[in-house]
PDB file of C-alpha atoms in Angstrom:
ATOM      1  CA  MET A  27      45.677 -20.349 -45.050  1.00 51.00           C
ATOM      2  CA  SER A  28      42.361 -20.536 -43.216  1.00 60.00           C
ATOM      3  CA  ASN A  29      39.895 -17.632 -43.483  1.00 65.00           C
ATOM      4  CA  VAL A  30      38.610 -18.242 -39.969  1.00 77.00           C
ATOM      5  CA  ALA A  31      40.037 -15.556 -37.639  1.00 88.00           C
ATOM      6  CA  GLY A  32      38.638 -16.753 -34.281  1.00 97.00           C
ATOM      7  CA  LEU A  33      36.323 -19.065 -32.364  1.00 98.00           C
ATOM      8  CA  GLN A  34      33.504 -17.429 -30.432  1.00 98.00           C
ATOM      9  CA  CYS A  35      33.547 -18.913 -26.863  1.00 98.00           C
ATOM     10  CA  ARG A  36      30.798 -17.480 -24.772  1.00 97.00           C
ATOM     11  CA  ASP A  37      31.691 -13.831 -24.170  1.00 96.00           C
ATOM     12  CA  ARG A  38      35.124 -13.812 -25.744  1.00 97.00           C
ATOM     13  CA  VAL A  39      36.894 -14.851 -28.891  1.00 98.00           C
ATOM     14  CA  LEU A  40      39.834 -17.271 -29.247  1.00 98.00           C
ATOM     15  CA  ASP A  41      42.236 -15.538 -31.627  1.00 98.00           C
ATOM     16  CA  LEU A  42      43.116 -17.898 -34.517  1.00 98.00           C
ATOM     17  CA  GLY A  43      45.072 -15.421 -36.587  1.00 96.00           C
ATOM     18  CA  ALA A  44      47.891 -17.888 -35.925  1.00 96.00           C
ATOM     19  CA  PRO A  45      47.313 -21.573 -35.140  1.00 98.00           C
ATOM     20  CA  VAL A  46      47.187 -22.586 -31.501  1.00 98.00           C
ATOM     21  CA  VAL A  47      47.840 -25.632 -29.378  1.00 98.00           C
ATOM     22  CA  MET A  48      45.224 -27.293 -27.215  1.00 98.00           C
ATOM     23  CA  GLY A  49      47.055 -29.001 -24.422  1.00 98.00           C
ATOM     24  CA  VAL A  50      45.677 -32.420 -23.315  1.00 95.00           C
ATOM     25  CA  LEU A  51      44.816 -32.841 -19.691  1.00 94.00           C
ATOM     26  CA  ASN A  52      43.383 -36.301 -19.082  1.00 90.00           C
ATOM     27  CA  VAL A  53      41.992 -36.674 -15.551  1.00 90.00           C
ATOM     28  CA  THR A  54      41.254 -40.334 -16.121  1.00 82.00           C
ATOM     29  CA  PRO A  55      42.735 -43.606 -14.877  1.00 74.00           C
ATOM     30  CA  ASP A  56      42.768 -45.216 -18.320  1.00 50.00           C
ATOM     31  CA  SER A  57      43.566 -42.869 -21.166  1.00 45.00           C
ATOM     32  CA  PHE A  58      45.846 -44.345 -23.821  1.00 44.00           C
ATOM     33  CA  SER A  59      48.883 -42.105 -23.344  1.00 48.00           C
ATOM     34  CA  ASP A  60      48.915 -40.742 -19.786  1.00 47.00           C
ATOM     35  CA  GLY A  61      46.070 -42.528 -17.975  1.00 47.00           C
ATOM     36  CA  GLY A  62      46.351 -42.019 -14.195  1.00 47.00           C
ATOM     37  CA  ARG A  63      49.231 -39.559 -14.247  1.00 53.00           C
ATOM     38  CA  PHE A  64      47.027 -36.506 -13.747  1.00 51.00           C
ATOM     39  CA  SER A  65      43.909 -37.936 -12.126  1.00 51.00           C
ATOM     40  CA  ALA A  66      44.589 -36.224  -8.791  1.00 60.00           C
ATOM     41  CA  PRO A  67      43.533 -32.516  -8.855  1.00 63.00           C
ATOM     42  CA  GLY A  68      46.965 -31.350  -7.586  1.00 79.00           C
ATOM     43  CA  SER A  69      48.932 -33.055 -10.371  1.00 84.00           C
ATOM     44  CA  ALA A  70      46.289 -32.105 -12.925  1.00 90.00           C
ATOM     45  CA  LEU A  71      46.647 -28.372 -12.122  1.00 94.00           C
ATOM     46  CA  SER A  72      50.412 -28.614 -12.015  1.00 93.00           C
ATOM     47  CA  HIS A  73      50.472 -30.146 -15.453  1.00 94.00           C
ATOM     48  CA  ALA A  74      48.023 -27.513 -16.734  1.00 96.00           C
ATOM     49  CA  ARG A  75      50.307 -24.742 -15.463  1.00 96.00           C
ATOM     50  CA  GLN A  76      53.279 -26.374 -17.240  1.00 97.00           C
ATOM     51  CA  MET A  77      51.358 -26.536 -20.544  1.00 97.00           C
ATOM     52  CA  ILE A  78      50.342 -22.894 -20.181  1.00 98.00           C
ATOM     53  CA  GLU A  79      53.967 -21.928 -19.605  1.00 98.00           C
ATOM     54  CA  GLU A  80      54.910 -23.934 -22.731  1.00 98.00           C
ATOM     55  CA  GLY A  81      52.542 -21.908 -24.850  1.00 98.00           C
ATOM     56  CA  ALA A  82      49.184 -23.727 -24.858  1.00 98.00           C
ATOM     57  CA  ALA A  83      46.220 -21.468 -25.702  1.00 98.00           C
ATOM     58  CA  ILE A  84      43.620 -23.962 -24.543  1.00 98.00           C
ATOM     59  CA  ILE A  85      43.623 -26.657 -21.840  1.00 98.00           C
ATOM     60  CA  ASP A  86      41.381 -29.586 -22.781  1.00 97.00           C
ATOM     61  CA  VAL A  87      40.079 -31.410 -19.633  1.00 96.00           C
ATOM     62  CA  GLY A  88      38.782 -34.904 -20.215  1.00 93.00           C
ATOM     63  CA  GLY A  89      37.187 -37.233 -17.658  1.00 91.00           C
ATOM     64  CA  GLU A  90      36.359 -40.223 -19.884  1.00 89.00           C
ATOM     65  CA  SER A  91      38.801 -42.194 -21.915  1.00 79.00           C
ATOM     66  CA  THR A  92      38.022 -42.567 -25.593  1.00 73.00           C
ATOM     67  CA  ARG A  93      40.950 -44.855 -26.517  1.00 68.00           C
ATOM     68  CA  PRO A  94      40.076 -47.900 -28.566  1.00 67.00           C
ATOM     69  CA  GLY A  95      38.361 -50.474 -26.341  1.00 67.00           C
ATOM     70  CA  ALA A  96      37.709 -48.034 -23.500  1.00 67.00           C
ATOM     71  CA  ALA A  97      34.754 -48.593 -21.205  1.00 74.00           C
ATOM     72  CA  PRO A  98      32.380 -45.599 -20.729  1.00 81.00           C
ATOM     73  CA  ALA A  99      32.569 -43.564 -17.522  1.00 87.00           C
ATOM     74  CA  THR A 100      29.432 -42.980 -15.526  1.00 92.00           C
ATOM     75  CA  LEU A 101      28.004 -39.465 -15.329  1.00 95.00           C
ATOM     76  CA  GLU A 102      28.983 -39.139 -11.668  1.00 94.00           C
ATOM     77  CA  GLU A 103      32.521 -40.337 -12.373  1.00 92.00           C
ATOM     78  CA  GLU A 104      33.017 -37.849 -15.131  1.00 94.00           C
ATOM     79  CA  LEU A 105      31.505 -34.922 -13.204  1.00 95.00           C
ATOM     80  CA  THR A 106      33.670 -35.758 -10.126  1.00 93.00           C
ATOM     81  CA  ARG A 107      36.813 -35.843 -12.308  1.00 92.00           C
ATOM     82  CA  VAL A 108      36.422 -32.714 -14.421  1.00 95.00           C
ATOM     83  CA  VAL A 109      34.421 -30.092 -12.527  1.00 96.00           C
ATOM     84  CA  PRO A 110      36.841 -29.536  -9.544  1.00 94.00           C
ATOM     85  CA  VAL A 111      39.762 -29.306 -11.971  1.00 95.00           C
ATOM     86  CA  ILE A 112      38.013 -26.784 -14.179  1.00 97.00           C
ATOM     87  CA  GLU A 113      36.895 -24.710 -11.196  1.00 96.00           C
ATOM     88  CA  ALA A 114      40.389 -24.576  -9.790  1.00 95.00           C
ATOM     89  CA  LEU A 115      42.061 -23.833 -13.146  1.00 96.00           C
ATOM     90  CA  ARG A 116      39.599 -21.018 -13.802  1.00 97.00           C
ATOM     91  CA  LYS A 117      40.410 -19.396 -10.411  1.00 96.00           C
ATOM     92  CA  GLN A 118      44.101 -19.560 -11.282  1.00 95.00           C
ATOM     93  CA  SER A 119      44.123 -18.556 -14.925  1.00 97.00           C
ATOM     94  CA  GLY A 120      42.284 -16.857 -17.772  1.00 97.00           C
ATOM     95  CA  ILE A 121      43.383 -19.578 -20.198  1.00 98.00           C
ATOM     96  CA  PHE A 122      40.728 -20.946 -22.561  1.00 98.00           C
ATOM     97  CA  ILE A 123      39.411 -24.168 -21.051  1.00 98.00           C
ATOM     98  CA  SER A 124      37.842 -26.959 -23.111  1.00 98.00           C
ATOM     99  CA  VAL A 125      35.861 -29.889 -21.672  1.00 98.00           C
ATOM    100  CA  ASP A 126      36.186 -33.164 -23.562  1.00 96.00           C
ATOM    101  CA  THR A 127      32.790 -34.711 -23.150  1.00 97.00           C
ATOM    102  CA  SER A 128      29.723 -36.063 -24.944  1.00 96.00           C
ATOM    103  CA  LYS A 129      27.306 -35.853 -22.016  1.00 97.00           C
ATOM    104  CA  PRO A 130      24.955 -32.819 -21.867  1.00 98.00           C
ATOM    105  CA  GLU A 131      24.968 -32.801 -18.105  1.00 98.00           C
ATOM    106  CA  VAL A 132      28.780 -32.550 -18.100  1.00 98.00           C
ATOM    107  CA  MET A 133      28.685 -29.756 -20.705  1.00 98.00           C
ATOM    108  CA  ARG A 134      26.420 -27.671 -18.516  1.00 98.00           C
ATOM    109  CA  ALA A 135      28.348 -28.362 -15.310  1.00 98.00           C
ATOM    110  CA  ALA A 136      31.785 -27.754 -16.929  1.00 98.00           C
ATOM    111  CA  THR A 137      30.746 -24.475 -18.529  1.00 98.00           C
ATOM    112  CA  ALA A 138      29.158 -23.358 -15.293  1.00 98.00           C
ATOM    113  CA  ALA A 139      32.526 -24.105 -13.658  1.00 98.00           C
ATOM    114  CA  GLY A 140      34.349 -21.998 -16.216  1.00 98.00           C
ATOM    115  CA  ALA A 141      34.889 -23.965 -19.410  1.00 98.00           C
ATOM    116  CA  ASP A 142      34.772 -22.012 -22.669  1.00 98.00           C
ATOM    117  CA  ILE A 143      34.685 -24.820 -25.227  1.00 98.00           C
ATOM    118  CA  ILE A 144      32.943 -28.153 -25.588  1.00 98.00           C
ATOM    119  CA  ASN A 145      35.033 -30.768 -27.396  1.00 98.00           C
ATOM    120  CA  ASP A 146      32.737 -33.624 -28.360  1.00 98.00           C
ATOM    121  CA  VAL A 147      33.995 -36.793 -29.964  1.00 95.00           C
ATOM    122  CA  CYS A 148      30.310 -37.537 -30.716  1.00 95.00           C
ATOM    123  CA  ALA A 149      29.704 -34.183 -32.385  1.00 98.00           C
ATOM    124  CA  LEU A 150      26.642 -33.400 -30.312  1.00 98.00           C
ATOM    125  CA  THR A 151      24.722 -36.560 -31.395  1.00 97.00           C
ATOM    126  CA  MET A 152      23.931 -37.679 -27.821  1.00 97.00           C
ATOM    127  CA  PRO A 153      20.295 -36.952 -26.740  1.00 97.00           C
ATOM    128  CA  GLY A 154      20.109 -33.372 -25.365  1.00 98.00           C
ATOM    129  CA  ALA A 155      23.643 -32.431 -26.377  1.00 98.00           C
ATOM    130  CA  LEU A 156      22.621 -29.938 -29.094  1.00 98.00           C
ATOM    131  CA  SER A 157      20.344 -28.083 -26.778  1.00 98.00           C
ATOM    132  CA  ALA A 158      22.894 -28.134 -23.960  1.00 98.00           C
ATOM    133  CA  ALA A 159      25.639 -26.741 -26.204  1.00 98.00           C
ATOM    134  CA  HIS A 160      23.309 -24.029 -27.528  1.00 98.00           C
ATOM    135  CA  GLU A 161      22.396 -22.967 -23.982  1.00 98.00           C
ATOM    136  CA  THR A 162      26.010 -22.695 -22.757  1.00 98.00           C
ATOM    137  CA  ARG A 163      27.038 -20.416 -25.691  1.00 98.00           C
ATOM    138  CA  ALA A 164      30.435 -22.139 -25.540  1.00 98.00           C
ATOM    139  CA  GLY A 165      32.574 -22.831 -28.549  1.00 98.00           C
ATOM    140  CA  VAL A 166      32.004 -26.365 -29.921  1.00 98.00           C
ATOM    141  CA  CYS A 167      34.380 -28.787 -31.535  1.00 98.00           C
ATOM    142  CA  LEU A 168      32.545 -31.459 -33.577  1.00 98.00           C
ATOM    143  CA  MET A 169      34.627 -34.625 -34.115  1.00 98.00           C
ATOM    144  CA  HIS A 170      33.954 -37.506 -36.481  1.00 97.00           C
ATOM    145  CA  MET A 171      34.023 -40.970 -35.017  1.00 93.00           C
ATOM    146  CA  LYS A 172      32.881 -44.124 -36.835  1.00 89.00           C
ATOM    147  CA  GLY A 173      31.334 -46.367 -34.247  1.00 75.00           C
ATOM    148  CA  GLU A 174      32.101 -45.952 -30.579  1.00 77.00           C
ATOM    149  CA  PRO A 175      35.324 -46.323 -28.559  1.00 69.00           C
ATOM    150  CA  ARG A 176      34.870 -49.968 -27.537  1.00 65.00           C
ATOM    151  CA  THR A 177      34.508 -51.123 -31.134  1.00 67.00           C
ATOM    152  CA  MET A 178      35.653 -48.381 -33.467  1.00 65.00           C
ATOM    153  CA  GLN A 179      39.007 -49.993 -34.441  1.00 73.00           C
ATOM    154  CA  LEU A 180      37.755 -53.528 -34.961  1.00 72.00           C
ATOM    155  CA  ALA A 181      37.118 -53.306 -38.719  1.00 71.00           C
ATOM    156  CA  PRO A 182      36.533 -49.752 -39.920  1.00 83.00           C
ATOM    157  CA  HIS A 183      35.892 -49.361 -43.639  1.00 87.00           C
ATOM    158  CA  TYR A 184      35.403 -46.429 -46.003  1.00 93.00           C
ATOM    159  CA  ASP A 185      34.928 -46.287 -49.782  1.00 94.00           C
ATOM    160  CA  ASP A 186      36.210 -42.732 -49.688  1.00 97.00           C
ATOM    161  CA  ALA A 187      37.235 -41.606 -46.203  1.00 96.00           C
ATOM    162  CA  VAL A 188      37.742 -37.930 -47.162  1.00 98.00           C
ATOM    163  CA  ALA A 189      34.377 -37.568 -48.839  1.00 98.00           C
ATOM    164  CA  GLU A 190      32.456 -39.573 -46.210  1.00 97.00           C
ATOM    165  CA  VAL A 191      33.949 -37.808 -43.211  1.00 98.00           C
ATOM    166  CA  SER A 192      33.552 -34.379 -44.823  1.00 98.00           C
ATOM    167  CA  ALA A 193      29.894 -35.049 -45.687  1.00 98.00           C
ATOM    168  CA  TRP A 194      29.172 -36.302 -42.171  1.00 97.00           C
ATOM    169  CA  LEU A 195      30.778 -33.173 -40.562  1.00 98.00           C
ATOM    170  CA  ALA A 196      28.913 -30.938 -42.976  1.00 98.00           C
ATOM    171  CA  ALA A 197      25.653 -32.573 -41.762  1.00 98.00           C
ATOM    172  CA  ARG A 198      26.658 -31.926 -38.152  1.00 98.00           C
ATOM    173  CA  VAL A 199      27.453 -28.300 -38.855  1.00 98.00           C
ATOM    174  CA  ALA A 200      24.060 -27.895 -40.490  1.00 98.00           C
ATOM    175  CA  ALA A 201      22.362 -29.567 -37.486  1.00 98.00           C
ATOM    176  CA  CYS A 202      24.119 -27.130 -35.154  1.00 98.00           C
ATOM    177  CA  ARG A 203      23.114 -24.167 -37.280  1.00 98.00           C
ATOM    178  CA  GLU A 204      19.500 -25.302 -37.255  1.00 98.00           C
ATOM    179  CA  ALA A 205      19.704 -25.611 -33.418  1.00 98.00           C
ATOM    180  CA  GLY A 206      20.728 -21.916 -33.212  1.00 98.00           C
ATOM    181  CA  ILE A 207      24.536 -22.430 -32.834  1.00 98.00           C
ATOM    182  CA  ASP A 208      26.299 -19.832 -34.898  1.00 97.00           C
ATOM    183  CA  ALA A 209      29.062 -20.897 -37.293  1.00 98.00           C
ATOM    184  CA  ALA A 210      31.490 -18.636 -35.426  1.00 98.00           C
ATOM    185  CA  ARG A 211      31.219 -20.994 -32.443  1.00 98.00           C
ATOM    186  CA  LEU A 212      31.969 -24.132 -34.429  1.00 98.00           C
ATOM    187  CA  ALA A 213      35.083 -26.158 -35.176  1.00 98.00           C
ATOM    188  CA  VAL A 214      35.279 -29.540 -36.919  1.00 98.00           C
ATOM    189  CA  ASP A 215      37.809 -32.348 -36.338  1.00 98.00           C
ATOM    190  CA  PRO A 216      38.083 -35.312 -38.773  1.00 98.00           C
ATOM    191  CA  GLY A 217      38.847 -37.606 -35.870  1.00 97.00           C
ATOM    192  CA  PHE A 218      42.135 -39.163 -36.648  1.00 97.00           C
ATOM    193  CA  GLY A 219      42.330 -42.643 -35.200  1.00 92.00           C
ATOM    194  CA  PHE A 220      38.635 -42.737 -34.343  1.00 92.00           C
ATOM    195  CA  GLY A 221      37.331 -45.601 -36.418  1.00 92.00           C
ATOM    196  CA  LYS A 222      40.012 -45.174 -39.116  1.00 94.00           C
ATOM    197  CA  ARG A 223      42.753 -47.311 -40.648  1.00 93.00           C
ATOM    198  CA  VAL A 224      46.193 -45.824 -41.136  1.00 95.00           C
ATOM    199  CA  VAL A 225      45.395 -45.374 -44.833  1.00 96.00           C
ATOM    200  CA  ASP A 226      42.294 -43.423 -43.941  1.00 96.00           C
ATOM    201  CA  ASN A 227      44.200 -41.200 -41.555  1.00 97.00           C
ATOM    202  CA  LEU A 228      46.864 -40.433 -44.191  1.00 98.00           C
ATOM    203  CA  ALA A 229      44.210 -39.661 -46.793  1.00 98.00           C
ATOM    204  CA  LEU A 230      42.452 -37.293 -44.396  1.00 98.00           C
ATOM    205  CA  LEU A 231      45.695 -35.507 -43.567  1.00 98.00           C
ATOM    206  CA  LYS A 232      46.740 -35.238 -47.170  1.00 98.00           C
ATOM    207  CA  HIS A 233      43.456 -33.682 -48.121  1.00 98.00           C
ATOM    208  CA  LEU A 234      42.805 -31.801 -44.885  1.00 98.00           C
ATOM    209  CA  SER A 235      42.538 -28.494 -46.681  1.00 97.00           C
ATOM    210  CA  LEU A 236      39.314 -29.629 -48.252  1.00 98.00           C
ATOM    211  CA  PHE A 237      37.625 -29.408 -44.829  1.00 98.00           C
ATOM    212  CA  GLN A 238      38.000 -25.624 -44.837  1.00 97.00           C
ATOM    213  CA  LYS A 239      35.131 -25.518 -47.316  1.00 97.00           C
ATOM    214  CA  LEU A 240      32.843 -26.262 -44.316  1.00 98.00           C
ATOM    215  CA  GLY A 241      33.373 -22.562 -43.348  1.00 97.00           C
ATOM    216  CA  VAL A 242      34.268 -23.197 -39.662  1.00 98.00           C
ATOM    217  CA  THR A 243      37.452 -23.565 -37.612  1.00 98.00           C
ATOM    218  CA  LEU A 244      39.474 -26.659 -38.419  1.00 98.00           C
ATOM    219  CA  ALA A 245      40.903 -28.625 -35.429  1.00 98.00           C
ATOM    220  CA  VAL A 246      43.024 -31.804 -35.354  1.00 98.00           C
ATOM    221  CA  GLY A 247      44.184 -34.320 -32.806  1.00 97.00           C
ATOM    222  CA  LEU A 248      47.150 -36.297 -33.989  1.00 97.00           C
ATOM    223  CA  SER A 249      49.352 -36.450 -30.914  1.00 96.00           C
ATOM    224  CA  ARG A 250      50.884 -39.854 -30.139  1.00 94.00           C
ATOM    225  CA  LYS A 251      48.193 -41.670 -32.185  1.00 93.00           C
ATOM    226  CA  SER A 252      48.518 -45.336 -32.982  1.00 92.00           C
ATOM    227  CA  MET A 253      49.153 -44.590 -36.654  1.00 95.00           C
ATOM    228  CA  LEU A 254      52.643 -43.475 -35.463  1.00 97.00           C
ATOM    229  CA  ALA A 255      53.290 -46.976 -34.245  1.00 95.00           C
ATOM    230  CA  THR A 256      52.807 -48.199 -37.767  1.00 95.00           C
ATOM    231  CA  LEU A 257      54.711 -45.350 -39.407  1.00 96.00           C
ATOM    232  CA  THR A 258      57.662 -45.160 -36.981  1.00 96.00           C
ATOM    233  CA  GLY A 259      57.582 -48.290 -34.759  1.00 96.00           C
ATOM    234  CA  ARG A 260      57.717 -46.051 -31.687  1.00 95.00           C
ATOM    235  CA  LYS A 261      55.935 -46.726 -28.411  1.00 93.00           C
ATOM    236  CA  VAL A 262      53.419 -44.153 -27.070  1.00 90.00           C
ATOM    237  CA  GLY A 263      55.915 -42.245 -24.935  1.00 89.00           C
ATOM    238  CA  ASP A 264      58.482 -41.926 -27.814  1.00 94.00           C
ATOM    239  CA  ARG A 265      56.225 -40.391 -30.452  1.00 96.00           C
ATOM    240  CA  THR A 266      56.990 -36.677 -29.972  1.00 97.00           C
ATOM    241  CA  ALA A 267      58.907 -36.335 -33.241  1.00 97.00           C
ATOM    242  CA  GLY A 268      56.256 -38.039 -35.261  1.00 98.00           C
ATOM    243  CA  SER A 269      53.508 -36.134 -33.533  1.00 98.00           C
ATOM    244  CA  VAL A 270      55.019 -32.706 -34.255  1.00 98.00           C
ATOM    245  CA  ALA A 271      55.609 -33.731 -37.844  1.00 98.00           C
ATOM    246  CA  LEU A 272      51.888 -34.502 -38.191  1.00 98.00           C
ATOM    247  CA  ALA A 273      51.038 -31.217 -36.470  1.00 98.00           C
ATOM    248  CA  ALA A 274      53.122 -29.199 -38.940  1.00 98.00           C
ATOM    249  CA  ILE A 275      51.564 -30.958 -41.956  1.00 98.00           C
ATOM    250  CA  ALA A 276      48.080 -30.290 -40.505  1.00 98.00           C
ATOM    251  CA  VAL A 277      48.797 -26.596 -40.090  1.00 98.00           C
ATOM    252  CA  LEU A 278      50.141 -26.365 -43.661  1.00 98.00           C
ATOM    253  CA  ASN A 279      46.776 -27.814 -44.715  1.00 97.00           C
ATOM    254  CA  GLY A 280      44.604 -25.381 -42.743  1.00 97.00           C
ATOM    255  CA  ALA A 281      44.399 -26.576 -39.192  1.00 98.00           C
ATOM    256  CA  ARG A 282      44.077 -23.733 -36.618  1.00 98.00           C
ATOM    257  CA  ILE A 283      43.708 -25.747 -33.402  1.00 98.00           C
ATOM    258  CA  VAL A 284      46.145 -28.623 -32.770  1.00 98.00           C
ATOM    259  CA  ARG A 285      45.453 -30.935 -29.829  1.00 98.00           C
ATOM    260  CA  ALA A 286      48.733 -32.128 -28.272  1.00 97.00           C
ATOM    261  CA  HIS A 287      50.456 -33.777 -25.294  1.00 95.00           C
ATOM    262  CA  ASP A 288      53.847 -32.398 -25.996  1.00 96.00           C
ATOM    263  CA  VAL A 289      53.016 -28.709 -25.978  1.00 98.00           C
ATOM    264  CA  ALA A 290      56.384 -26.990 -26.219  1.00 98.00           C
ATOM    265  CA  ALA A 291      57.551 -28.983 -29.147  1.00 98.00           C
ATOM    266  CA  THR A 292      54.198 -28.644 -30.940  1.00 98.00           C
ATOM    267  CA  VAL A 293      54.070 -24.850 -30.391  1.00 98.00           C
ATOM    268  CA  ASP A 294      57.496 -24.569 -32.120  1.00 98.00           C
ATOM    269  CA  ALA A 295      56.427 -26.844 -34.942  1.00 98.00           C
ATOM    270  CA  ILE A 296      53.251 -25.034 -35.794  1.00 98.00           C
ATOM    271  CA  ARG A 297      54.870 -21.595 -35.657  1.00 97.00           C
ATOM    272  CA  VAL A 298      57.351 -22.743 -38.275  1.00 97.00           C
ATOM    273  CA  ALA A 299      54.662 -24.349 -40.357  1.00 98.00           C
ATOM    274  CA  ASP A 300      52.454 -21.276 -40.152  1.00 97.00           C
ATOM    275  CA  ALA A 301      55.311 -19.042 -41.259  1.00 96.00           C
ATOM    276  CA  VAL A 302      55.906 -21.323 -44.248  1.00 96.00           C
ATOM    277  CA  SER A 303      52.159 -21.244 -45.095  1.00 93.00           C
ATOM    278  CA  GLN A 304      52.318 -17.385 -45.137  1.00 91.00           C
ATOM    279  CA  GLY A 305      55.357 -17.400 -47.367  1.00 87.00           C
ATOM    280  CA  GLU A 306      56.102 -13.953 -48.788  1.00 76.00           C
ATOM    281  CA  ALA A 307      53.276 -12.507 -46.556  1.00 81.00           C
ATOM    282  CA  PHE A 308      55.225 -13.367 -43.333  1.00 78.00           C
ATOM    283  CA  ASP A 309      56.175 -10.115 -41.610  1.00 78.00           C
ATOM    284  CA  GLY A 310      58.638 -11.461 -39.099  1.00 70.00           C
ATOM    285  CA  THR A 311      56.564 -10.693 -36.071  1.00 61.00           C
TER     286      THR A 311
END
């Protein structure tokens, strides 16, 4: 079990005494799984409400696709997509809101609109991102990605994926601490599918518990990933069973935040996995 009890997010703490689900809300026209389905604010808010009802603790709003081969969104495109949705969702709910972005301008605008967490696939490496994250006082999820979305899956290679990803994330945690961002505000994500082969993803998942030594919250995003096409032969829309299996394995290995498209099924899976991880300490509540 993880020894991280919560994630500091501005003026409140996300309770991680039990693992939680981060529901995916892509307000983009081209995301790999649900691109275009929730790009209109009305449909985005309706889907957010559904995920909250299904048990999501966080809604992760993303305005730029990071699927393999994706073209970058402009700053104006991203701001136009995410800020109105975050503002409207904050008015309707006290749910924790995450913004999936690497742009410092979007970090500032999204947190001003009500976001609590910055979920950055570039781990605050973009110019100005460290200072922007520090200023917002938001929680921060640092994800590992080898390369960038347009090219990351062309020919990724590691001598030791677990050691290399862990060392890179440790360096990013250190950079955040040096920039004044407290460890209580930080989470790390190994970045499954982001510049990784299937064998790399499997190694990272098998040894996921090693990432707890970084001393911060451990987050994962395994939902509907392309590795499931290799492992199960299923198309994107038919990967719920595989996704929840991966989520349960991740929780058994220390994950406290699980990013997912199929919220209800994932909530059930991680509750069962968490009970197993507690074993004799489980009190039935």
